[in-house]
CSV table of C-alpha atoms in Angstrom, one decimal:
chain,number,residue,atom,x,y,z
A,1,UNK,CA,9.9,30.5,-21.4
A,2,UNK,CA,13.1,29.0,-22.0
A,3,UNK,CA,11.9,25.4,-21.7
A,4,UNK,CA,9.1,25.8,-24.1
A,5,UNK,CA,11.6,27.4,-26.5
A,6,UNK,CA,14.3,24.5,-26.3
A,7,UNK,CA,11.4,22.1,-26.9
A,8,UNK,CA,10.2,24.1,-29.6
A,9,UNK,CA,13.8,23.9,-31.3
A,10,UNK,CA,14.6,20.2,-30.6
A,11,UNK,CA,11.4,20.0,-33.0
A,12,UNK,CA,12.6,22.1,-35.2
A,13,UNK,CA,16.0,20.6,-35.9
A,14,UNK,CA,14.5,17.7,-37.2
A,15,UNK,CA,17.4,15.2,-35.3
A,16,UNK,CA,20.1,17.5,-36.9
A,17,UNK,CA,22.9,18.2,-33.5
A,18,UNK,CA,21.6,20.3,-31.2
A,19,UNK,CA,22.0,20.3,-27.3
A,20,UNK,CA,20.7,18.5,-24.8
A,21,UNK,CA,19.5,20.2,-21.2
A,22,UNK,CA,18.9,18.5,-18.0
A,23,UNK,CA,16.0,20.2,-15.6
A,24,UNK,CA,16.7,20.8,-11.5
A,25,UNK,CA,13.7,22.7,-9.8
A,26,UNK,CA,14.8,25.3,-7.3
A,27,UNK,CA,12.1,25.7,-5.4
A,28,UNK,CA,10.6,29.7,-4.4
A,29,UNK,CA,8.3,28.3,-1.8
A,30,UNK,CA,11.1,26.8,0.5
A,31,UNK,CA,13.5,29.8,-0.7
A,32,UNK,CA,16.3,27.6,-3.0
A,33,UNK,CA,16.8,30.6,-4.6
A,34,UNK,CA,18.4,32.9,-1.6
A,35,UNK,CA,20.5,29.6,-0.1
A,36,UNK,CA,24.0,30.4,0.2
A,37,UNK,CA,25.7,28.3,-3.1
A,38,UNK,CA,22.5,29.9,-5.4
A,39,UNK,CA,23.5,32.8,-4.7
A,40,UNK,CA,27.2,32.9,-4.6
A,41,UNK,CA,28.0,30.9,-7.5
A,42,UNK,CA,24.8,30.5,-9.7
A,43,UNK,CA,22.2,33.0,-9.6
A,44,UNK,CA,23.9,36.8,-7.4
A,45,UNK,CA,20.2,38.0,-7.9
A,46,UNK,CA,18.5,34.9,-6.9
A,47,UNK,CA,16.1,34.3,-10.0
A,48,UNK,CA,15.3,31.5,-11.9
A,49,UNK,CA,15.8,30.5,-14.8
A,50,UNK,CA,19.9,29.6,-14.8
A,51,UNK,CA,21.5,28.5,-17.3
A,52,UNK,CA,25.0,26.4,-15.8
A,53,UNK,CA,27.1,23.9,-16.6
A,54,UNK,CA,28.5,21.7,-19.9
A,55,UNK,CA,30.8,24.7,-22.2
A,56,UNK,CA,29.4,27.4,-20.7
A,57,UNK,CA,32.5,29.3,-18.7
A,58,UNK,CA,29.9,31.0,-16.2
A,59,UNK,CA,25.7,30.4,-15.9
A,60,UNK,CA,23.6,32.3,-18.1
A,61,UNK,CA,21.4,33.8,-15.5
A,62,UNK,CA,18.5,35.2,-17.8
A,63,UNK,CA,16.2,33.6,-20.0
A,64,UNK,CA,16.3,35.3,-22.6
A,65,UNK,CA,20.1,35.3,-22.7
A,66,UNK,CA,19.3,31.1,-22.8
A,67,UNK,CA,17.1,31.2,-25.9
A,68,UNK,CA,19.7,33.3,-27.4
A,69,UNK,CA,21.8,30.8,-26.8
A,70,UNK,CA,19.8,28.2,-27.7
A,71,UNK,CA,19.5,29.8,-30.9
A,72,UNK,CA,22.8,28.9,-31.8
A,73,UNK,CA,22.4,25.7,-31.4
A,74,UNK,CA,19.2,25.9,-33.0
A,75,UNK,CA,19.4,28.7,-35.8
A,76,UNK,CA,15.8,28.3,-37.5
A,77,UNK,CA,14.5,29.5,-33.7
A,78,UNK,CA,16.2,32.8,-35.5
A,79,UNK,CA,15.8,33.2,-39.1
A,80,UNK,CA,18.0,35.8,-40.3
A,81,UNK,CA,14.9,37.5,-42.2
A,82,UNK,CA,13.3,38.3,-38.8
A,83,UNK,CA,15.9,38.8,-36.4
A,84,UNK,CA,15.8,42.5,-35.9
A,85,UNK,CA,11.8,42.3,-35.3
A,86,UNK,CA,12.4,39.4,-33.1
A,87,UNK,CA,15.1,40.9,-31.2
A,88,UNK,CA,13.0,43.6,-30.6
A,89,UNK,CA,9.7,42.1,-30.0
A,90,UNK,CA,11.9,39.9,-27.6
A,91,UNK,CA,13.4,42.9,-25.6
A,92,UNK,CA,9.3,44.6,-25.3
A,93,UNK,CA,8.5,41.3,-23.7
A,94,UNK,CA,11.1,41.3,-20.8
A,95,UNK,CA,10.8,45.4,-20.3
A,96,UNK,CA,7.7,44.3,-18.8
A,97,UNK,CA,7.0,43.4,-14.9
A,98,UNK,CA,5.5,40.5,-15.4
A,99,UNK,CA,4.4,40.8,-11.7
A,100,UNK,CA,2.4,44.0,-12.5
A,101,UNK,CA,0.5,42.2,-14.4
A,102,UNK,CA,-0.4,38.8,-11.7
A,103,UNK,CA,-2.0,40.3,-9.6
A,104,UNK,CA,-5.4,41.2,-8.7
A,105,UNK,CA,-6.5,44.9,-7.7
A,106,UNK,CA,-7.6,44.0,-4.7
A,107,UNK,CA,-4.6,41.6,-3.4
A,108,UNK,CA,-2.5,44.2,-4.0
A,109,UNK,CA,0.2,45.4,-1.8
A,110,UNK,CA,1.9,48.9,-1.0
A,111,UNK,CA,5.5,47.3,-1.0
A,112,UNK,CA,6.0,43.5,-1.9
A,113,UNK,CA,8.6,41.9,0.9
A,114,UNK,CA,11.5,40.7,-0.3
A,115,UNK,CA,12.8,36.4,0.7
A,116,UNK,CA,16.3,38.2,1.7
A,117,UNK,CA,14.9,40.1,4.2
A,118,UNK,CA,13.8,37.4,6.9
A,119,UNK,CA,17.5,35.8,6.3
A,120,UNK,CA,19.8,38.7,6.5
A,121,UNK,CA,18.0,38.9,10.7
A,122,UNK,CA,20.0,36.2,11.3
A,123,UNK,CA,23.5,36.7,13.2
A,124,UNK,CA,25.3,33.7,12.5
A,125,UNK,CA,25.7,34.5,8.6
A,126,UNK,CA,28.7,34.2,6.9
A,127,UNK,CA,30.0,37.7,5.6
A,128,UNK,CA,30.0,36.6,2.1
A,129,UNK,CA,26.7,35.4,2.2
A,130,UNK,CA,25.6,38.4,4.1
A,131,UNK,CA,26.8,40.4,0.9
A,132,UNK,CA,25.2,37.7,-1.2
A,133,UNK,CA,21.3,38.2,0.8
A,134,UNK,CA,22.2,42.5,0.8
A,135,UNK,CA,22.9,42.2,-3.4
A,136,UNK,CA,20.0,39.8,-3.0
A,137,UNK,CA,17.7,42.7,-1.0
A,138,UNK,CA,19.0,45.5,-3.6
A,139,UNK,CA,17.8,44.3,-6.8
A,140,UNK,CA,14.4,43.6,-5.4
A,141,UNK,CA,14.3,47.0,-3.9
A,142,UNK,CA,15.1,48.3,-7.7
A,143,UNK,CA,12.8,46.1,-9.7
A,144,UNK,CA,10.1,44.5,-7.5
A,145,UNK,CA,9.3,46.6,-4.0
A,146,UNK,CA,6.9,48.4,-5.9
A,147,UNK,CA,5.7,46.8,-8.5
A,148,UNK,CA,2.3,46.9,-6.8
A,149,UNK,CA,2.2,50.4,-6.9
A,150,UNK,CA,-0.9,52.0,-9.5
A,151,UNK,CA,1.5,53.7,-11.5
A,152,UNK,CA,3.8,51.1,-12.2
A,153,UNK,CA,0.3,48.7,-13.0
A,154,UNK,CA,-0.9,50.9,-15.5
A,155,UNK,CA,2.6,51.5,-17.1
A,156,UNK,CA,2.8,47.4,-17.7
A,157,UNK,CA,-0.4,47.1,-19.0
A,158,UNK,CA,0.2,50.3,-21.4
A,159,UNK,CA,3.3,47.9,-22.0
A,160,UNK,CA,1.7,44.9,-23.1
A,161,UNK,CA,-1.0,46.8,-25.0
A,162,UNK,CA,1.5,48.3,-27.3
A,163,UNK,CA,3.6,44.8,-27.0
A,164,UNK,CA,0.3,43.6,-28.5
A,165,UNK,CA,-0.6,45.8,-31.6
A,166,UNK,CA,3.5,45.1,-32.5
A,167,UNK,CA,2.9,41.6,-32.6
A,168,UNK,CA,-0.8,41.8,-34.6
A,169,UNK,CA,1.1,44.1,-37.5
A,170,UNK,CA,2.8,40.9,-38.4
A,171,UNK,CA,0.6,37.6,-37.5
A,172,UNK,CA,-1.9,36.2,-39.4
A,173,UNK,CA,-4.7,34.1,-37.6
A,174,UNK,CA,-4.5,32.1,-40.1
A,175,UNK,CA,-0.8,31.0,-39.6
A,176,UNK,CA,0.4,28.7,-36.6
A,177,UNK,CA,3.1,30.9,-35.7
A,178,UNK,CA,4.0,34.7,-35.6
A,179,UNK,CA,6.1,34.8,-38.6
A,180,UNK,CA,4.6,32.1,-40.4
A,181,UNK,CA,4.7,27.9,-40.5
A,182,UNK,CA,7.7,27.6,-38.4
A,183,UNK,CA,7.7,28.6,-34.2
A,184,UNK,CA,11.4,31.2,-33.7
A,185,UNK,CA,12.4,32.1,-30.2
A,186,UNK,CA,9.8,34.9,-29.9
A,187,UNK,CA,6.8,32.4,-30.1
A,188,UNK,CA,8.5,30.3,-27.1
A,189,UNK,CA,8.0,33.7,-25.3
A,190,UNK,CA,4.7,34.9,-26.7
A,191,UNK,CA,2.7,32.1,-26.1
A,192,UNK,CA,3.6,31.5,-22.4
A,193,UNK,CA,3.4,35.3,-21.4
A,194,UNK,CA,-0.1,35.3,-23.3
A,195,UNK,CA,-1.1,32.3,-21.3
A,196,UNK,CA,0.2,33.8,-18.1
A,197,UNK,CA,-1.8,36.8,-18.5
A,198,UNK,CA,-5.2,34.2,-19.6
A,199,UNK,CA,-4.6,32.7,-16.1
A,200,UNK,CA,-4.5,36.0,-14.1
A,201,UNK,CA,-8.0,36.7,-15.7
A,202,UNK,CA,-6.1,39.5,-17.4
A,203,UNK,CA,-7.7,38.9,-21.6
A,204,UNK,CA,-8.7,42.8,-21.3
A,205,UNK,CA,-5.5,43.7,-22.4
A,206,UNK,CA,-5.1,40.6,-25.0
A,207,UNK,CA,-6.5,40.4,-28.5
A,208,UNK,CA,-8.5,37.9,-29.5
A,209,UNK,CA,-6.4,36.3,-32.2
A,210,UNK,CA,-3.7,36.1,-30.0
A,211,UNK,CA,-6.1,34.5,-27.3
A,212,UNK,CA,-7.2,31.9,-30.1
A,213,UNK,CA,-3.3,31.6,-31.1
A,214,UNK,CA,-2.3,31.1,-27.2
A,215,UNK,CA,-4.8,29.3,-26.8
A,216,UNK,CA,-4.4,26.8,-29.7
A,217,UNK,CA,-0.8,26.4,-28.7
A,218,UNK,CA,-1.4,25.0,-24.9
A,219,UNK,CA,-3.0,22.6,-26.3
A,220,UNK,CA,0.1,21.2,-27.9
A,221,UNK,CA,1.9,18.2,-27.0
A,222,UNK,CA,5.1,20.6,-27.1
A,223,UNK,CA,3.3,22.9,-24.1
A,224,UNK,CA,2.5,19.5,-22.1
A,225,UNK,CA,6.2,18.2,-22.1
A,226,UNK,CA,7.2,21.8,-20.2
A,227,UNK,CA,4.2,22.0,-18.2
A,228,UNK,CA,2.5,18.9,-18.0
A,229,UNK,CA,-0.8,19.8,-17.9
A,230,UNK,CA,-0.3,22.5,-15.2
A,231,UNK,CA,-1.1,26.4,-15.6
A,232,UNK,CA,1.2,28.9,-15.2
A,233,UNK,CA,0.5,30.4,-12.2
A,234,UNK,CA,0.5,27.9,-8.6
A,235,UNK,CA,-2.3,27.9,-6.7
A,236,UNK,CA,-3.0,25.4,-3.5
A,237,UNK,CA,-5.1,23.1,-5.7
A,238,UNK,CA,-2.0,21.5,-7.3
A,239,UNK,CA,-0.8,21.0,-3.7
A,240,UNK,CA,3.4,21.4,-3.0
A,241,UNK,CA,6.1,22.5,-5.8
A,242,UNK,CA,7.8,19.6,-4.2
A,243,UNK,CA,5.7,17.1,-5.1
A,244,UNK,CA,6.1,18.3,-8.8
A,245,UNK,CA,9.6,17.9,-8.9
A,246,UNK,CA,10.4,14.8,-10.5
A,247,UNK,CA,8.0,16.5,-13.7
A,248,UNK,CA,10.5,18.8,-14.0
A,249,UNK,CA,13.9,17.8,-13.3
A,250,UNK,CA,16.1,15.5,-15.6
A,251,UNK,CA,16.8,15.5,-19.3
A,252,UNK,CA,14.3,16.5,-21.3
């Protein structure tokens, strides 16, 4: 979401001053998000993405906060006339627990394991690292541990349907973007969200017009700059995540 928003913002700026972002892949398959330095200095929740460096006095640990920061450098991403609606819809998107909609019914588990559980069994941890892992574990228990229960899945499905119904009040299928001819932060988050649901075979949740909107942008050069031809959801046919690092590391 963040990188797509960034790409859209740069194109909207048409050569005007903006910001330059350099990527560093955090490999979740190798638990790099719970390494000691990452938890203590980058993101105590062990989540991605996180923005650091430059003029920031501290890391921005969530995609929505990063996107609002981007809009301060690319103000056309957040037009004043639509700002209230955009902020409301973005909050609606990010109130939905994505995991609830990403796992097929036959493969759901009662409790989602936490990646901090295993390292917490070690006896050689520093007290600071143990505290950091325990905090990560606490966040997981509050947000993800029960994400695949029937009640949580039904809630997320209802939230998604309500979100799309609200979006359709503003969207005209003949337009390129939700609010007309230019993209906003909302498109930067909505396109990836819809495409993720499509990759998870959740077409039942998405109005046909929004499926077409997302698929059209998935075929664009902007999307390819972010995804390099890959789907939003990793699978074994894509190979090791570490082998993709070159595509997701460096300046954009």
